[in-house]
């Protein structure tokens, strides 16, 4: 298990060099800062590609995953030439590491936003880790191997965030001096004060806006109520007007019907009178014609009677009865 370590006591004595306080001399007591340092070393110095580094981290997590904790299994034996330990040791002992490389890693650790962050770690303080574990006594005891194995799970979890580690290293190379925790705290306090001031202003604006909105809402409600009353009055007036107009139209309609009926009755009377007059004239004409025909008939009968009488007068002398009493002509 790794945790932040203060200057610890070793065999009942305080460590002589307080500058080594960022890592412990106990064989398996690692800190978050030490795990972060090893992760930066691995990402920065390992010849592996980023994808290969992620595969290595996955392998470590697979082997070291003990359910609720990440540590080496009881039956696991570290092999300096194995797939797990060798890449980490190669990156740790990579030769040719310059002061700028140490300073870059130190600035990246200082600007890291998470567990393991620590200020003012530069070349001299970071090299103390290798100087301590390169001692003859520590080499014989395998102190570095035990130390790395104790924090390898934490290192693997950080290596899986390799893109974030590499970005932190790139930013550290570009900046002269990242802000310390105290500086970031002070900056955060200033930002917090500014946020509080802005929050107060926003609250005032919100109160003003809320008050204005309430006034607008009240005015809108009153206007809505006034509009409702006006609509009701207008509807009532319109209803009365419609009712009056309907009554007027009904009276006009009744009057028009009455006038129409009177006109129809007059037209029917005139038409009937005309028809009666026409029929009377026709009857008179027929009567006159009948009388004329009667007079003609009477005249014809009189003429026929007259001719018969004249004919009788002519024929009567010539008619003599025969011996048989028959008229012979």
Coordinates of C-alpha atoms in Angstrom, one line a residue:
X1 CA 0.0 0.0 0.0
X2 CA 1.4 3.4 -0.9
X3 CA 0.7 6.7 0.9
X4 CA 2.2 10.2 1.2
X5 CA 5.2 9.9 3.5
X6 CA 6.6 12.6 5.8
X7 CA 10.2 12.4 7.0
X8 CA 10.0 9.0 8.7
X9 CA 12.0 7.4 11.5
X10 CA 14.4 4.6 10.5
X11 CA 15.4 2.3 13.4
X12 CA 14.1 4.9 15.9
X13 CA 16.1 7.8 14.3
X14 CA 14.9 10.6 12.1
X15 CA 16.2 10.5 8.6
X16 CA 19.4 12.7 8.4
X17 CA 18.6 14.1 5.0
X18 CA 15.2 15.9 5.1
X19 CA 15.3 16.4 1.3
X20 CA 14.6 12.6 0.9
X21 CA 11.2 13.1 2.5
X22 CA 9.4 12.6 -0.8
X23 CA 10.2 8.8 -0.7
X24 CA 10.7 6.3 2.2
X25 CA 13.7 4.2 2.9
X26 CA 11.5 1.3 4.1
X27 CA 11.7 -1.5 1.6
X28 CA 8.0 -1.7 0.7
X29 CA 6.7 1.7 1.9
X30 CA 6.0 3.7 -1.2
X31 CA 4.3 7.0 -1.7
X32 CA 2.0 8.3 -4.4
X33 CA 4.7 10.7 -5.4
X34 CA 7.2 7.9 -5.9
X35 CA 4.6 5.9 -8.0
X36 CA 4.0 9.0 -10.1
X37 CA 7.8 9.5 -10.5
X38 CA 8.2 5.9 -11.7
X39 CA 5.3 6.3 -14.1
X40 CA 6.8 9.4 -15.6
X41 CA 10.2 7.7 -15.9
X42 CA 8.5 4.7 -17.7
X43 CA 6.5 6.9 -20.1
X44 CA 9.5 9.1 -20.8
X45 CA 12.4 6.6 -20.9
X46 CA 10.9 3.3 -22.0
X47 CA 11.6 2.5 -25.7
X48 CA 8.2 0.9 -26.0
X49 CA 5.5 2.5 -28.1
X50 CA 2.5 4.0 -26.3
X51 CA 0.4 1.0 -27.4
X52 CA 3.0 -1.4 -26.0
X53 CA 3.2 0.6 -22.8
X54 CA -0.6 0.2 -22.4
X55 CA -0.3 -3.5 -23.1
X56 CA 2.4 -3.7 -20.4
X57 CA 0.1 -1.9 -17.9
X58 CA -2.8 -4.2 -18.8
X59 CA -0.5 -7.2 -18.1
X60 CA 0.5 -5.8 -14.7
X61 CA -3.1 -5.1 -13.7
X62 CA -4.1 -8.7 -14.7
X63 CA -1.3 -10.2 -12.6
X64 CA -1.5 -7.8 -9.6
X65 CA -5.3 -7.5 -9.4
X66 CA -6.3 -8.9 -6.0
X67 CA -9.9 -7.8 -6.0
X68 CA -10.1 -4.8 -3.7
X69 CA -6.4 -4.0 -3.8
X70 CA -3.6 -4.0 -6.4
X71 CA -0.5 -5.9 -5.2
X72 CA 1.7 -8.8 -6.2
X73 CA 0.2 -12.3 -5.5
X74 CA 1.7 -14.3 -2.7
X75 CA 3.0 -16.9 -5.1
X76 CA 4.5 -14.4 -7.6
X77 CA 8.3 -14.3 -7.8
X78 CA 9.8 -11.2 -9.4
X79 CA 12.0 -11.9 -12.4
X80 CA 14.3 -9.1 -13.4
X81 CA 14.3 -10.4 -16.9
X82 CA 10.5 -11.1 -17.0
X83 CA 7.9 -9.3 -19.0
X84 CA 6.7 -7.3 -16.0
X85 CA 9.7 -6.2 -14.1
X86 CA 12.4 -5.8 -16.9
X87 CA 10.7 -2.9 -18.8
X88 CA 10.3 -0.9 -15.6
X89 CA 14.0 -1.5 -14.5
X90 CA 15.2 -0.7 -18.0
X91 CA 13.4 2.7 -18.0
X92 CA 14.6 3.3 -14.4
X93 CA 18.3 2.7 -15.2
X94 CA 18.2 4.3 -18.7
X95 CA 21.6 6.0 -19.1
X96 CA 22.2 9.5 -20.3
X97 CA 19.4 11.1 -18.4
X98 CA 20.2 14.9 -18.3
X99 CA 19.4 17.6 -15.8
X100 CA 16.7 18.9 -18.1
X101 CA 15.1 15.5 -18.1
X102 CA 15.0 15.4 -14.3
X103 CA 13.7 19.0 -14.2
X104 CA 11.0 18.2 -16.8
X105 CA 9.8 15.3 -14.7
X106 CA 9.9 17.4 -11.5
X107 CA 7.9 20.2 -13.1
X108 CA 5.4 17.6 -14.4
X109 CA 5.0 16.2 -10.9
X110 CA 4.6 19.7 -9.6
X111 CA 1.9 20.6 -12.1
X112 CA 0.2 17.2 -11.8
X113 CA -3.5 17.5 -10.7
X114 CA -4.0 14.4 -8.6
X115 CA -2.5 12.1 -6.1
X116 CA 1.3 12.2 -5.9
X117 CA 1.7 15.9 -6.7
X118 CA 4.6 17.5 -5.0
X119 CA 6.4 20.8 -5.3
X120 CA 10.1 21.6 -5.8
X121 CA 11.3 18.2 -7.1
X122 CA 14.2 18.9 -9.4
X123 CA 17.3 17.1 -10.5
X124 CA 19.2 17.0 -7.2
X125 CA 16.2 15.7 -5.2
X126 CA 15.0 13.3 -7.9
X127 CA 18.5 11.7 -8.3
X128 CA 18.5 10.9 -4.6
X129 CA 16.1 8.0 -5.4
X130 CA 18.7 6.4 -7.7
X131 CA 21.6 7.3 -5.6
X132 CA 20.0 5.6 -2.6
X133 CA 18.9 2.4 -4.4
X134 CA 22.2 2.1 -6.2
X135 CA 24.1 1.7 -3.0
X136 CA 25.9 -1.6 -2.4
X137 CA 23.8 -2.5 0.6
X138 CA 20.5 -1.9 -1.2
X139 CA 21.6 -3.8 -4.3
X140 CA 22.5 -6.8 -2.2
X141 CA 19.2 -6.7 -0.4
X142 CA 17.2 -6.2 -3.7
X143 CA 15.7 -3.1 -2.2
X144 CA 14.8 -1.5 -5.6
X145 CA 13.1 -4.6 -6.9
X146 CA 11.1 -4.9 -3.7
X147 CA 10.2 -1.2 -3.9
X148 CA 9.1 -1.3 -7.5
X149 CA 7.1 -4.5 -6.9
X150 CA 5.3 -2.8 -4.0
X151 CA 4.1 0.1 -6.2
X152 CA 3.9 -1.6 -9.6
X153 CA 0.1 -1.7 -9.6
X154 CA -0.1 2.0 -8.9
X155 CA 2.4 2.7 -11.7
X156 CA 0.5 0.5 -14.1
X157 CA -2.7 2.5 -13.4
X158 CA -0.9 5.7 -14.2
X159 CA 0.8 4.3 -17.3
X160 CA -2.6 3.5 -18.7
X161 CA -3.2 7.3 -18.6
X162 CA -0.1 7.6 -20.7
X163 CA -1.5 10.3 -23.0
X164 CA -2.2 12.5 -19.9
X165 CA 1.4 11.9 -18.6
X166 CA 3.0 12.7 -22.0
X167 CA 0.9 15.9 -22.2
X168 CA 2.1 16.9 -18.7
X169 CA 5.7 16.3 -19.8
X170 CA 5.3 18.4 -22.9
X171 CA 3.7 21.2 -20.9
X172 CA 6.6 21.0 -18.4
X173 CA 9.2 21.3 -21.2
X174 CA 7.5 24.5 -22.5
X175 CA 7.1 26.3 -19.1
X176 CA 9.9 27.8 -17.0
X177 CA 8.3 27.1 -13.6
X178 CA 4.9 25.6 -12.9
X179 CA 2.9 27.1 -10.0
X180 CA 3.3 25.4 -6.7
X181 CA 0.5 24.0 -4.6
X182 CA 0.5 27.1 -2.5
X183 CA 0.5 29.3 -5.5
X184 CA -2.3 27.3 -7.1
X185 CA -4.1 27.5 -3.7
X186 CA -3.7 31.3 -3.6
X187 CA -4.8 31.5 -7.2
X188 CA -7.8 29.4 -6.5
X189 CA -8.6 31.6 -3.5
X190 CA -8.4 34.7 -5.7
X191 CA -10.5 33.0 -8.3
X192 CA -12.9 31.9 -5.5
X193 CA -13.1 35.5 -4.2
X194 CA -13.7 36.7 -7.8
X195 CA -16.3 34.0 -8.2
X196 CA -18.0 35.1 -4.9
X197 CA -18.0 38.7 -6.1
X198 CA -19.4 37.7 -9.5
X199 CA -21.8 35.4 -7.7
X200 CA -22.9 38.4 -5.5
X201 CA -23.4 40.5 -8.6
X202 CA -25.2 37.7 -10.3
X203 CA -27.4 37.3 -7.3
X204 CA -28.2 41.1 -7.4
X205 CA -28.9 40.8 -11.1
X206 CA -31.0 37.7 -10.4
X207 CA -32.9 39.6 -7.6
X208 CA -33.3 42.6 -9.9
X209 CA -34.4 40.3 -12.8
X210 CA -36.7 38.4 -10.5
X211 CA -38.3 41.6 -9.2
X212 CA -38.6 42.9 -12.7
X213 CA -40.0 39.6 -13.8
X214 CA -42.5 39.7 -10.9
X215 CA -43.6 43.2 -11.9
X216 CA -43.9 42.1 -15.5
X217 CA -45.8 39.1 -14.4
X218 CA -48.2 41.2 -12.2
X219 CA -48.7 43.7 -15.0
X220 CA -49.3 40.8 -17.4
X221 CA -51.8 39.3 -14.9
X222 CA -53.6 42.6 -14.5
X223 CA -53.6 43.2 -18.2
X224 CA -54.9 39.7 -18.7
X225 CA -57.6 40.3 -16.2
X226 CA -58.5 43.6 -17.8
X227 CA -58.5 42.0 -21.1
X228 CA -60.8 39.2 -19.8
X229 CA -63.2 41.8 -18.4
X230 CA -63.2 43.7 -21.6
X231 CA -63.8 40.6 -23.6
X232 CA -66.7 39.6 -21.3
X233 CA -68.2 43.1 -21.7
X234 CA -67.6 43.1 -25.4
X235 CA -69.2 39.6 -25.6
X236 CA -72.2 40.8 -23.6
X237 CA -72.6 43.8 -25.8
X238 CA -72.2 41.7 -28.9
X239 CA -74.7 39.2 -27.5
X240 CA -77.3 42.0 -26.8
X241 CA -76.5 43.6 -30.2
X242 CA -77.0 40.2 -31.9
X243 CA -80.2 39.6 -30.0
X244 CA -81.5 43.1 -31.0
X245 CA -80.4 42.6 -34.5
X246 CA -82.1 39.2 -34.7
X247 CA -85.3 40.7 -33.4
X248 CA -85.1 43.5 -35.9
X249 CA -84.4 41.1 -38.7
X250 CA -87.2 38.8 -37.5
X251 CA -89.6 41.8 -37.6
X252 CA -88.4 42.9 -41.0
X253 CA -88.7 39.3 -42.2
X254 CA -92.3 39.0 -40.9
X255 CA -93.1 42.4 -42.6
X256 CA -91.6 41.3 -45.8
X257 CA -93.5 38.0 -45.7
X258 CA -96.7 39.9 -45.0
X259 CA -96.0 42.3 -47.9
X260 CA -95.1 39.4 -50.1
X261 CA -98.3 37.6 -49.2
X262 CA -100.3 40.7 -49.9
X263 CA -98.6 41.1 -53.2
X264 CA -99.2 37.5 -54.1
X265 CA -102.9 37.8 -53.1
X266 CA -103.2 40.9 -55.2
X267 CA -101.4 39.3 -58.1
X268 CA -103.7 36.2 -57.7
X269 CA -106.8 38.4 -57.6
X270 CA -105.7 40.4 -60.7
X271 CA -104.8 37.2 -62.5
X272 CA -108.1 35.6 -61.6
X273 CA -109.9 38.7 -62.6
X274 CA -108.1 38.7 -65.9
X275 CA -108.8 35.1 -66.4
X276 CA -112.5 35.6 -65.6
X277 CA -112.7 38.6 -67.9
X278 CA -111.0 36.6 -70.6
X279 CA -113.3 33.7 -70.1
X280 CA -116.3 36.1 -70.1
X281 CA -115.1 37.7 -73.3
X282 CA -114.6 34.2 -74.8
X283 CA -118.1 33.2 -73.7
X284 CA -119.5 36.5 -75.2
X285 CA -117.7 35.8 -78.4
X286 CA -119.0 32.2 -78.6
X287 CA -122.5 33.4 -77.7
X288 CA -122.3 36.0 -80.5
X289 CA -121.1 33.4 -82.9
X290 CA -123.9 31.0 -81.7
X291 CA -126.5 33.7 -82.2
X292 CA -125.0 34.5 -85.6
X293 CA -125.2 30.9 -86.5
X294 CA -128.7 30.7 -85.2
X295 CA -129.7 33.7 -87.2
X296 CA -128.1 32.2 -90.3
X297 CA -129.9 28.9 -89.6
X298 CA -133.2 30.7 -89.2
X299 CA -132.6 32.6 -92.4
X300 CA -131.7 29.4 -94.2
X301 CA -134.8 27.7 -92.8
X302 CA -136.9 30.7 -93.9
X303 CA -135.4 30.6 -97.4
X304 CA -135.9 26.9 -97.7
X305 CA -139.5 27.3 -96.5
X306 CA -140.0 30.1 -99.0
X307 CA -138.5 28.0 -101.8
X308 CA -140.6 25.1 -100.8
X309 CA -143.7 27.2 -100.9
X310 CA -142.7 28.6 -104.3
X311 CA -142.0 25.2 -105.5
X312 CA -145.3 23.9 -104.2
X313 CA -147.1 26.7 -105.9
X314 CA -145.5 25.7 -109.1
X315 CA -146.1 22.0 -108.8
X316 CA -149.5 22.0 -107.1
X317 CA -151.5 22.6 -110.4
X318 CA -149.6 19.9 -112.1
X319 CA -150.3 17.3 -109.6
X320 CA -153.5 15.3 -110.4
X321 CA -154.6 12.3 -108.6
X322 CA -154.9 9.1 -110.7
X323 CA -157.6 6.6 -110.9
X324 CA -155.9 4.7 -108.3
X325 CA -155.6 7.7 -106.1
X326 CA -151.9 8.2 -106.8
X327 CA -150.3 11.4 -107.9
X328 CA -148.8 11.2 -111.3
X329 CA -146.3 13.6 -112.5

